[in-house]
Amino acid sequence: MKRYNPSEIEPKWQQTWEDQKVNEVVVDDTKEKVYVSGMFPYPSGAGMHTGHAFSYAIVDAIARFHRQHGRNVLNPMGWDTFGLPAENYAIKTGTAPAVVTAQNIANFKKQFKRMGVSIDWSREINTSDPEYYRWTQWIFTKLFERGLAYQKESLQWWCPVDKTVLANEQVEGGHCWRCGSIVEKKSMKQWFFRITNYAEQLLEEIPALDWPQKIKTAQTNWIGKSQGAEIEFALDTTTKSGAAPNYLLLHGFTGRADKNFIPWLKERLEAKGYTVQAPQLPNTDSPTEDDQVGYVIDSCTIDENTVIVGHSLGGSVAMKVLEKINRPIAGLVLVAPAVEPAFRTGEPRAFWDTFAFDYDYDKITKLAAYRIILSDTLEAEKRQPYLLYLAEKIDATFRESTANRVHFCADEEPFILANISPSITVFSTRPDTLFGATFIVLAPEHHLAKQLATDDMRDSVQSYIATAVKKSEIERMNDTKEKTGVFTGSYAINPASGEKVPIWIADYVLNGYGTGAIMAVPAHDERDYAFAAKYNLPITEVVSYFTLNEGINAPQEGKEIRERKVVDGIIMNQRGEYLLMSETGNTHFVGGGVEADEDEMTGLKREIAEEVGLTGILSMKPVGSAITAHAYRIPGDYNVIAKGHFYEVVVDADIQVPSEIEEGRHTVEWVKKEDVAGRLTWPGHQFAWQQYLDGTQLYSGEGVLVNSGAFDGMSTSDAREEIVEWLEQEGTGRSKTTYKMRDWLISRQRYWGAPIPIIHCPDHGAVAVPEEQLPVVLPEVADYAPKGDGKSALAGVAEWVNTTCPTCGGPALRETDTMDGYACSSWYLLRYADPRNNEKAWDPETANYWNPVDYYIGADHAVAHLLYVRFWTHVFNEMGLLNFKEPVKKMIYHGYINAEDGTKMSKSKGNVIDPLDIIDQGYGADAMRTYVLFMGPVELDAAWDSRGIAGVYRFLNRVWVLAQEYIESDKSVTKNDDAVRRVMHKTIRKVTEDFHRLSFNTAISALMEYTNELYKLKVDGFSKDVWHDALEVLAQLIAPFAPHLSEELNQELGGEQLIQNMLWPVWDDALIVDETMTIIVQVNGKLRAKLDVAKDTDEDAIKSQALAEENVQAFVGDKKPAKVIYVPGRLVNIVV
RNA sequence: GCGGAUGUGGUGGAAUUGGUAGACACGCUAGCCUUAGGAGCUAGUGCCUCCGGGCGUGAAGGUUCAAGUCCUUUCAUCCGUACCA
C-alpha cells in the first residue's frame, strides 16, 4: 500500500495547476462571479507567518468551494510594498527599497505557492510599481479637482525617530506604531483628503453592511456623530478692559456697486446707531495697494465703537489695513459676494484657498468676531476669495434667518446685513441646559483665547496657553484628569439667561472638536462640575427630577452608603445601590426596580405599579461614584415600599428606617391612587439623579427644566428642540451635527511612497500634474534618509524638484511629500479587476463585473483601511467610475493565531511558528491549512497546538488509507450500501451548509465523522460503485481544505478531470432519512427513555408506546399524565 | 467611564428554529498489536452516586410542558476607546 506522503503529492499538483493555468479567469457574463480576496500582504523580509497562513486558508477554502460550483472565481494577489521597513533598511544599507522589495516579493510568492493557494497570478500587482502608482496619483489629481484633496497648515503628530508625520491611527498610546518612540506635535503644511464630507453617507451605510459588528461599531464610533446646537455667546464689551471693540467694515469688491453702496450702507448703519467712517474713493484711477491701505487708514478715525466702512479693498489690502492699525479688532463686517449653499453651511471649497493661501493665520486671529454680509447678485468673477478664506479660517457660518436684509438697488436682490456684535460660538449636545451655563471654556488653541485676555490677566493666560500647547497630548491623557485652567478676565452673555458669564481657558476642552469652546453647565456635567468646584464657579441647577417642591435631602455620608447603611432616608445595599428613598417635607419617594416603560413592567413589578396607581416614574442610574436607584415619587400620607432585585423592603411611613435591612418580604401597604397628587405626568420619560459621594447633588439625564424662564416645567427632551428653535429665532444659535472624524492626513515626509502629483507654481499655486505626465516617478537618490527639517529625501534631488508649471510653463517646484500607504491600498481591489490596463485605472464595465468584493478576509485595519476603501469607493461611484458605493459585501475578520503558551507570537520570545517549517516537517500544506481552520471559529483567537496538527494529519492519513484499502480490495460486498449512501448524503448536506455559514471547523469535523463512519462500515467489505461514490464525494468535500490530497485521491479513483472542475456533490434529502427515527421520551422535561420507531409511525402510537416504557412508568406511576406533548419526529414529553 | 465581544469537561470547541448538552479533536486511562515510530487498532473518559438515580453550560431570579438558547439582575475575562461637551 502506498503511504500518504504530502511532500511528494503537493509539489506535483501545484505544478499541474500552474501548467494548466486553472486559476486564471476572465470576464464571463454567462457565469456567476465570486470575488474573494485576503487583505494584500506587506512582503516583509521575515516571510510568511501563521497569520498569512490562516488568512489564506480561509480565502482559498472559499475560493475553491465556489469554483467547485462552476462559478467564475476571482482570487487575486498583490503586494502592499510602500512603507517604512524597506525605507529604513535602505537608509541603513544603501540598498534601493525597490530591490529589497523585489526579493521579498519573490520569497513570499514562493511561499504562497507552497501553501497551494489557488491564486490567479496573472493579476499580480505591486503598489510601488510605477504602473500601479501612476493610477494612485491619477486618483489624487481627480480628488484634487473635486476639492477633496487640499493643503493646510496644522499641528501634526510627528515621530522624531522616523522623522515623519503620523496619522492619528498610527499613534498608539502616544507612541509611534512603527518604532515605538514617543511622538511630538509639529506644525506643518500638509495634504489632506476631505473624508469628512462623506461622514454622513459613510455612517448611513454601516448598518446594512454584512460585516462583523465589532468593525461596524468601531467605524461608527470613529465617525462619532453627535447632534446638538451651536450657540453664540455675545462678548460682554462693557467689562473687557483691553482694547474696546472697533468695528471695521471692509468690503471686497470693486466697480459700480461701491459708489452707491458705501454711502448707502453708511446711512443705514448710522440709522441703526453705529458710528461709521467711510473713506471716499481715492482720486487716482488705479490706486496701488499701498495707496489704498494708506487711504483707508488716513481717512478714518479708528477708535472705540467705530465702524469703518472701507471700499475697493482687495484681499491683501484688507489684511494690510488690519496689520497696520495693529490693534485688536473686535468686530469686522465683511461684504462678500454670492456664494453657493455650500458656503452657507460652512463647507470650504478648494478654489477659495488658492488666492488667499499665504495669509498668516496669526493675523487673522486678531479678529475678535466677524459677521458677513452677503449679496446674491454679484457676479462670480468678483468673488473675493480672501473673504471666504477668512470665513473658513475662523469657521464662519451664516445665519440668514436673522440677518438684516437691505436693498441696495431697487432692481437687485437684497443685500443681507448681519448683526454686528462680537461673540463666541460653542457647541453643545445639551442645549436644554443652556440656562445653567455659568461660564465659558475655550480650548487653549482657540483662536480667541489670547485676545480675550484682559491686561491684568494677559501674563497668566499666555503662560497657561504656552504650557498647555507645549504639553504633549500624552501628558494630558496621563494627567489624572485633574482639571486646570485660567480666567481670561473677559465675560460673555448667556443668550438665554442674560447673565454675565466668565470666559475661561482650560485644556479639558479640545480645540479639534465642535467649535473648540463650550458652555459649561456644572450642575449637569461631570467635567464642568469638577472644574467649577475647583475654581469656585457658580453652579445653577436647571434640570430637576422632582417638580413638586423643594427637592430632596441628600444622604450626607457617601461612605455609609457603601457600607449598606441607611442614611437620611435612603437605603443602600453594600454596593451603594439604591433601595429606597424617603421623606423630604411632604414628599416621599418609593423605590423599586420598576421601569418607566410600561412594557417592561412584568411580574411583581407590574403588580406594584398597578396597585399603587403610579403616574410618574423616576429612574436612577449610577454614574461614576453615584448611586443606583429606581424611584417613584408619591406625595401624601402613606407607607413606603422599596424593592430591590435582591430583596424586598417595606418601610413605615414615619420613616423609621431600620439600620440594617433584612432580606425578605415585609408588610406592604400601598398608597391609593386617589391620594396621589401632583404633576407626576411624564410617562415614558426616565429621570435620573446622581448623587456624588462628597454630598453634592448633580442632576443629569432626562428630567424637567427649572430655573429656565419660559421653559420651566418642560421635559429635557422637549426642551432640546424648543430651546434651539427659540435660539434660531433670536439669531443666537442653530442646530448642528458634529463628527469626531477628522480629514485624512496623507502627507508623508518619506522617500518610499507614491509622490504627490502636485507642482507648486509661484503664480498658479498648487497645480495638479496633468494625466499625460503621470506617473511622477520616484527618482534615484543617494541617501534615503529624511532631512529632519520636515522634508523627504526627495527634496534633495534638485533636477527632480525643479520643473515647470503645467499651466504657464514657468519655473515651478514639485511637491516633495509622498502619500500615505493607505492611499495605495484604498483602490487595489478595483485594480485587480483590470490589472494590466494602460489607458485607465480600471475599465468601469470590468470593475462592475468583478466588484464589489464578495468576501474580504483580514485581521486588522478595522477602522483606517476599511474606512478609506469605503470613502474612495463612494467618491468613485459619484464620479461615475463604479455603479456601487460599498466596496466589500462580506467582511471576514478572523482572529489571531497565538503561540502555544497562548501569548502573541514574537521573534523576541522565540515562540514563532513558521508555517513552512510545519509543511517541511512532513505534515504538508494540506494538514497545515486544514488544521488552522479546524482550530475553532475563524473570528476567534486560538493558540497553536503542535499536537493538534498531528491529529489533523492523522485524519488526512486515515482518509488516504481508506481510499487505498478500497482501491486494493475486491469490492464485492454490498451489504452496507444503504448506510454508506445515507451517511454520504448527510455529510454533503452538513458540509455544504457549514460552508454557507463559514463554519469551517464544523465542516471539517463532519468530514471526520464521515470518515470514522466509513471505517466502521468497511469492516464488512467494500462494494464497487457506492463506495466509489462515497470516496469521490469525500475527495470533493475535502478539496477546499486539503486540495492536494483531494486531487491525488480523485486521480487514483479514476477521476479524469481536476476536482475543481467537477461540480460539487448534491445531496438528496430523501436518502438522508433513516428507516427508523429516535424519539426522546421525557417525563416533566427530563430524559427517561428513547424509542426507536419506524419513520411513518403515527402520533398516537408513539405516545402510547412512550407511556408504556418501563422507565417512564417508573416515573409516571399511578399519576395521570396532565399533558402529553409531541414534537413530530423528535420527542414526547409527559407532564404529570 | 463608555462601547463591543466572550463565559459550556482537564484543553480547543459542538449544539443552525427553545426540544437527547458536551459532536469533532486534543489530552488522559486500560487493553491489543508490535520490537520502540511523534505509529496503528479497540474500549473508556462532565461531576457526584447508596448504581435507583441526582447534579450540571460564570452567578441569582423569571417565562415555558421543555432554556446553553428567551427575559431581568449580576459577576468575571478579553478587546477597542479615552476629558468628543
PDB file of N, CA and C in Angstrom, chain A residues 701-762:
ATOM      1  N   GLY A 701     -29.138  63.632  32.788  1.00  0.00           N
ATOM      2  CA  GLY A 701     -30.107  62.752  32.149  1.00  0.00           C
ATOM      3  C   GLY A 701     -31.418  63.465  31.926  1.00  0.00           C
ATOM      4  N   GLU A 702     -32.453  62.722  31.661  1.00  0.00           N
ATOM      5  CA  GLU A 702     -33.731  63.328  31.346  1.00  0.00           C
ATOM      6  C   GLU A 702     -34.443  63.770  32.618  1.00  0.00           C
ATOM      7  N   GLY A 703     -35.010  64.935  32.573  1.00  0.00           N
ATOM      8  CA  GLY A 703     -35.720  65.440  33.729  1.00  0.00           C
ATOM      9  C   GLY A 703     -36.645  66.569  33.297  1.00  0.00           C
ATOM     10  N   VAL A 704     -36.869  67.472  34.209  1.00  0.00           N
ATOM     11  CA  VAL A 704     -37.774  68.575  33.930  1.00  0.00           C
ATOM     12  C   VAL A 704     -37.034  69.877  34.189  1.00  0.00           C
ATOM     13  N   LEU A 705     -37.226  70.848  33.323  1.00  0.00           N
ATOM     14  CA  LEU A 705     -36.474  72.085  33.448  1.00  0.00           C
ATOM     15  C   LEU A 705     -36.956  72.960  34.601  1.00  0.00           C
ATOM     16  N   VAL A 706     -36.005  73.516  35.294  1.00  0.00           N
ATOM     17  CA  VAL A 706     -36.304  74.524  36.319  1.00  0.00           C
ATOM     18  C   VAL A 706     -35.309  75.669  36.111  1.00  0.00           C
ATOM     19  N   ASN A 707     -35.573  76.786  36.722  1.00  0.00           N
ATOM     20  CA  ASN A 707     -34.704  77.963  36.585  1.00  0.00           C
ATOM     21  C   ASN A 707     -34.447  78.301  35.127  1.00  0.00           C
ATOM     22  N   SER A 708     -35.388  78.013  34.287  1.00  0.00           N
ATOM     23  CA  SER A 708     -35.160  78.195  32.864  1.00  0.00           C
ATOM     24  C   SER A 708     -36.234  79.075  32.228  1.00  0.00           C
ATOM     25  N   GLY A 709     -36.626  80.050  32.943  1.00  0.00           N
ATOM     26  CA  GLY A 709     -37.559  81.029  32.398  1.00  0.00           C
ATOM     27  C   GLY A 709     -38.799  80.384  31.833  1.00  0.00           C
ATOM     28  N   ALA A 710     -39.085  80.717  30.604  1.00  0.00           N
ATOM     29  CA  ALA A 710     -40.305  80.250  29.970  1.00  0.00           C
ATOM     30  C   ALA A 710     -40.312  78.739  29.760  1.00  0.00           C
ATOM     31  N   PHE A 711     -39.151  78.148  29.906  1.00  0.00           N
ATOM     32  CA  PHE A 711     -39.082  76.703  29.634  1.00  0.00           C
ATOM     33  C   PHE A 711     -39.284  75.860  30.879  1.00  0.00           C
ATOM     34  N   ASP A 712     -39.471  76.472  31.998  1.00  0.00           N
ATOM     35  CA  ASP A 712     -39.682  75.730  33.245  1.00  0.00           C
ATOM     36  C   ASP A 712     -40.806  74.716  33.095  1.00  0.00           C
ATOM     37  N   GLY A 713     -40.558  73.550  33.611  1.00  0.00           N
ATOM     38  CA  GLY A 713     -41.598  72.537  33.594  1.00  0.00           C
ATOM     39  C   GLY A 713     -41.578  71.674  32.349  1.00  0.00           C
ATOM     40  N   MET A 714     -40.778  72.065  31.414  1.00  0.00           N
ATOM     41  CA  MET A 714     -40.723  71.288  30.164  1.00  0.00           C
ATOM     42  C   MET A 714     -39.749  70.122  30.350  1.00  0.00           C
ATOM     43  N   SER A 715     -40.034  69.011  29.737  1.00  0.00           N
ATOM     44  CA  SER A 715     -39.109  67.890  29.863  1.00  0.00           C
ATOM     45  C   SER A 715     -37.847  68.210  29.067  1.00  0.00           C
ATOM     46  N   THR A 716     -36.744  67.628  29.503  1.00  0.00           N
ATOM     47  CA  THR A 716     -35.474  67.959  28.851  1.00  0.00           C
ATOM     48  C   THR A 716     -35.480  67.600  27.380  1.00  0.00           C
ATOM     49  N   SER A 717     -36.141  66.511  27.049  1.00  0.00           N
ATOM     50  CA  SER A 717     -36.092  66.126  25.643  1.00  0.00           C
ATOM     51  C   SER A 717     -36.880  67.110  24.774  1.00  0.00           C
ATOM     52  N   ASP A 718     -37.996  67.596  25.292  1.00  0.00           N
ATOM     53  CA  ASP A 718     -38.720  68.621  24.539  1.00  0.00           C
ATOM     54  C   ASP A 718     -37.923  69.917  24.499  1.00  0.00           C
ATOM     55  N   ALA A 719     -37.315  70.218  25.625  1.00  0.00           N
ATOM     56  CA  ALA A 719     -36.587  71.477  25.723  1.00  0.00           C
ATOM     57  C   ALA A 719     -35.438  71.536  24.730  1.00  0.00           C
ATOM     58  N   ARG A 720     -34.843  70.391  24.460  1.00  0.00           N
ATOM     59  CA  ARG A 720     -33.749  70.384  23.489  1.00  0.00           C
ATOM     60  C   ARG A 720     -34.208  70.940  22.163  1.00  0.00           C
ATOM     61  N   GLU A 721     -35.406  70.572  21.761  1.00  0.00           N
ATOM     62  CA  GLU A 721     -35.956  71.066  20.499  1.00  0.00           C
ATOM     63  C   GLU A 721     -36.342  72.533  20.630  1.00  0.00           C
ATOM     64  N   GLU A 722     -37.097  72.800  21.698  1.00  0.00           N
ATOM     65  CA  GLU A 722     -37.708  74.117  21.837  1.00  0.00           C
ATOM     66  C   GLU A 722     -36.666  75.219  22.002  1.00  0.00           C
ATOM     67  N   ILE A 723     -35.672  74.938  22.806  1.00  0.00           N
ATOM     68  CA  ILE A 723     -34.681  75.986  23.049  1.00  0.00           C
ATOM     69  C   ILE A 723     -33.900  76.294  21.782  1.00  0.00           C
ATOM     70  N   VAL A 724     -33.594  75.267  21.022  1.00  0.00           N
ATOM     71  CA  VAL A 724     -32.863  75.509  19.779  1.00  0.00           C
ATOM     72  C   VAL A 724     -33.725  76.330  18.825  1.00  0.00           C
ATOM     73  N   GLU A 725     -34.989  76.019  18.811  1.00  0.00           N
ATOM     74  CA  GLU A 725     -35.885  76.768  17.941  1.00  0.00           C
ATOM     75  C   GLU A 725     -35.915  78.246  18.344  1.00  0.00           C
ATOM     76  N   TRP A 726     -35.992  78.427  19.642  1.00  0.00           N
ATOM     77  CA  TRP A 726     -36.017  79.789  20.159  1.00  0.00           C
ATOM     78  C   TRP A 726     -34.722  80.529  19.820  1.00  0.00           C
ATOM     79  N   LEU A 727     -33.589  79.817  19.985  1.00  0.00           N
ATOM     80  CA  LEU A 727     -32.300  80.423  19.669  1.00  0.00           C
ATOM     81  C   LEU A 727     -32.238  80.819  18.201  1.00  0.00           C
ATOM     82  N   GLU A 728     -32.785  79.958  17.367  1.00  0.00           N
ATOM     83  CA  GLU A 728     -32.752  80.250  15.938  1.00  0.00           C
ATOM     84  C   GLU A 728     -33.544  81.515  15.638  1.00  0.00           C
ATOM     85  N   GLN A 729     -34.671  81.634  16.309  1.00  0.00           N
ATOM     86  CA  GLN A 729     -35.449  82.850  16.104  1.00  0.00           C
ATOM     87  C   GLN A 729     -34.681  84.071  16.578  1.00  0.00           C
ATOM     88  N   GLU A 730     -34.010  83.899  17.693  1.00  0.00           N
ATOM     89  CA  GLU A 730     -33.247  85.018  18.255  1.00  0.00           C
ATOM     90  C   GLU A 730     -31.986  85.293  17.459  1.00  0.00           C
ATOM     91  N   GLY A 731     -31.611  84.335  16.667  1.00  0.00           N
ATOM     92  CA  GLY A 731     -30.390  84.502  15.891  1.00  0.00           C
ATOM     93  C   GLY A 731     -29.131  84.211  16.673  1.00  0.00           C
ATOM     94  N   THR A 732     -29.240  83.511  17.752  1.00  0.00           N
ATOM     95  CA  THR A 732     -28.041  83.243  18.534  1.00  0.00           C
ATOM     96  C   THR A 732     -27.731  81.758  18.655  1.00  0.00           C
ATOM     97  N   GLY A 733     -28.323  80.978  17.795  1.00  0.00           N
ATOM     98  CA  GLY A 733     -27.991  79.560  17.843  1.00  0.00           C
ATOM     99  C   GLY A 733     -28.643  78.835  16.689  1.00  0.00           C
ATOM    100  N   ARG A 734     -28.202  77.601  16.493  1.00  0.00           N
ATOM    101  CA  ARG A 734     -28.785  76.802  15.430  1.00  0.00           C
ATOM    102  C   ARG A 734     -28.453  75.347  15.708  1.00  0.00           C
ATOM    103  N   SER A 735     -29.291  74.480  15.237  1.00  0.00           N
ATOM    104  CA  SER A 735     -28.981  73.073  15.489  1.00  0.00           C
ATOM    105  C   SER A 735     -27.817  72.659  14.602  1.00  0.00           C
ATOM    106  N   LYS A 736     -27.056  71.717  15.077  1.00  0.00           N
ATOM    107  CA  LYS A 736     -25.793  71.429  14.422  1.00  0.00           C
ATOM    108  C   LYS A 736     -25.374  69.987  14.705  1.00  0.00           C
ATOM    109  N   THR A 737     -24.904  69.346  13.688  1.00  0.00           N
ATOM    110  CA  THR A 737     -24.386  67.998  13.849  1.00  0.00           C
ATOM    111  C   THR A 737     -22.871  68.043  13.727  1.00  0.00           C
ATOM    112  N   THR A 738     -22.185  67.425  14.644  1.00  0.00           N
ATOM    113  CA  THR A 738     -20.727  67.387  14.509  1.00  0.00           C
ATOM    114  C   THR A 738     -20.251  65.949  14.455  1.00  0.00           C
ATOM    115  N   TYR A 739     -19.066  65.796  13.972  1.00  0.00           N
ATOM    116  CA  TYR A 739     -18.444  64.483  13.841  1.00  0.00           C
ATOM    117  C   TYR A 739     -17.068  64.525  14.466  1.00  0.00           C
ATOM    118  N   LYS A 740     -16.718  63.409  15.074  1.00  0.00           N
ATOM    119  CA  LYS A 740     -15.376  63.338  15.647  1.00  0.00           C
ATOM    120  C   LYS A 740     -14.323  63.159  14.561  1.00  0.00           C
ATOM    121  N   MET A 741     -14.740  62.510  13.509  1.00  0.00           N
ATOM    122  CA  MET A 741     -13.796  62.178  12.445  1.00  0.00           C
ATOM    123  C   MET A 741     -13.129  63.430  11.891  1.00  0.00           C
ATOM    124  N   ARG A 742     -11.849  63.331  11.626  1.00  0.00           N
ATOM    125  CA  ARG A 742     -11.106  64.426  11.008  1.00  0.00           C
ATOM    126  C   ARG A 742     -10.770  64.062   9.572  1.00  0.00           C
ATOM    127  N   ASP A 743     -10.316  65.042   8.829  1.00  0.00           N
ATOM    128  CA  ASP A 743      -9.879  64.728   7.480  1.00  0.00           C
ATOM    129  C   ASP A 743      -8.641  63.830   7.517  1.00  0.00           C
ATOM    130  N   TRP A 744      -8.461  63.135   6.428  1.00  0.00           N
ATOM    131  CA  TRP A 744      -7.410  62.115   6.337  1.00  0.00           C
ATOM    132  C   TRP A 744      -6.110  62.785   5.906  1.00  0.00           C
ATOM    133  N   LEU A 745      -5.165  62.798   6.797  1.00  0.00           N
ATOM    134  CA  LEU A 745      -3.865  63.387   6.522  1.00  0.00           C
ATOM    135  C   LEU A 745      -3.032  62.398   5.717  1.00  0.00           C
ATOM    136  N   ILE A 746      -2.639  62.791   4.513  1.00  0.00           N
ATOM    137  CA  ILE A 746      -1.925  61.808   3.684  1.00  0.00           C
ATOM    138  C   ILE A 746      -0.471  62.153   3.422  1.00  0.00           C
ATOM    139  N   SER A 747      -0.038  63.356   3.782  1.00  0.00           N
ATOM    140  CA  SER A 747       1.359  63.713   3.515  1.00  0.00           C
ATOM    141  C   SER A 747       2.317  62.879   4.356  1.00  0.00           C
ATOM    142  N   ARG A 748       3.361  62.382   3.710  1.00  0.00           N
ATOM    143  CA  ARG A 748       4.417  61.707   4.447  1.00  0.00           C
ATOM    144  C   ARG A 748       5.735  62.286   3.957  1.00  0.00           C
ATOM    145  N   GLN A 749       6.590  62.642   4.922  1.00  0.00           N
ATOM    146  CA  GLN A 749       7.873  63.219   4.517  1.00  0.00           C
ATOM    147  C   GLN A 749       8.884  62.099   4.348  1.00  0.00           C
ATOM    148  N   ARG A 750       8.537  61.172   3.465  1.00  0.00           N
ATOM    149  CA  ARG A 750       9.384  59.995   3.288  1.00  0.00           C
ATOM    150  C   ARG A 750       9.646  59.776   1.811  1.00  0.00           C
ATOM    151  N   TYR A 751      10.699  59.022   1.547  1.00  0.00           N
ATOM    152  CA  TYR A 751      11.042  58.732   0.165  1.00  0.00           C
ATOM    153  C   TYR A 751      10.166  57.620  -0.414  1.00  0.00           C
ATOM    154  N   TRP A 752       9.994  56.555   0.343  1.00  0.00           N
ATOM    155  CA  TRP A 752       9.412  55.330  -0.215  1.00  0.00           C
ATOM    156  C   TRP A 752       7.880  55.348  -0.159  1.00  0.00           C
ATOM    157  N   GLY A 753       7.313  56.153  -1.049  1.00  0.00           N
ATOM    158  CA  GLY A 753       5.864  56.237  -1.163  1.00  0.00           C
ATOM    159  C   GLY A 753       5.550  56.831  -2.524  1.00  0.00           C
ATOM    160  N   ALA A 754       4.300  56.879  -2.862  1.00  0.00           N
ATOM    161  CA  ALA A 754       3.919  57.446  -4.160  1.00  0.00           C
ATOM    162  C   ALA A 754       4.004  58.968  -4.067  1.00  0.00           C
ATOM    163  N   PRO A 755       4.817  59.605  -4.925  1.00  0.00           N
ATOM    164  CA  PRO A 755       4.939  61.066  -4.849  1.00  0.00           C
ATOM    165  C   PRO A 755       3.584  61.735  -5.097  1.00  0.00           C
ATOM    166  N   ILE A 756       3.303  62.769  -4.325  1.00  0.00           N
ATOM    167  CA  ILE A 756       2.064  63.515  -4.527  1.00  0.00           C
ATOM    168  C   ILE A 756       2.201  64.313  -5.822  1.00  0.00           C
ATOM    169  N   PRO A 757       1.306  64.094  -6.762  1.00  0.00           N
ATOM    170  CA  PRO A 757       1.473  64.660  -8.108  1.00  0.00           C
ATOM    171  C   PRO A 757       1.028  66.118  -8.183  1.00  0.00           C
ATOM    172  N   ILE A 758       1.799  66.973  -7.529  1.00  0.00           N
ATOM    173  CA  ILE A 758       1.458  68.396  -7.484  1.00  0.00           C
ATOM    174  C   ILE A 758       2.708  69.194  -7.823  1.00  0.00           C
ATOM    175  N   ILE A 759       2.497  70.289  -8.549  1.00  0.00           N
ATOM    176  CA  ILE A 759       3.603  71.210  -8.844  1.00  0.00           C
ATOM    177  C   ILE A 759       3.214  72.570  -8.274  1.00  0.00           C
ATOM    178  N   HIS A 760       4.135  73.143  -7.513  1.00  0.00           N
ATOM    179  CA  HIS A 760       3.861  74.456  -6.919  1.00  0.00           C
ATOM    180  C   HIS A 760       4.429  75.548  -7.804  1.00  0.00           C
ATOM    181  N   CYS A 761       3.531  76.395  -8.286  1.00  0.00           N
ATOM    182  CA  CYS A 761       3.938  77.469  -9.200  1.00  0.00           C
ATOM    183  C   CYS A 761       3.782  78.789  -8.449  1.00  0.00           C
ATOM    184  N   PRO A 762       4.776  79.693  -8.581  1.00  0.00           N
ATOM    185  CA  PRO A 762       4.664  80.969  -7.855  1.00  0.00           C
ATOM    186  C   PRO A 762       3.414  81.747  -8.275  1.00  0.00           C
TER     187      PRO A 762
END
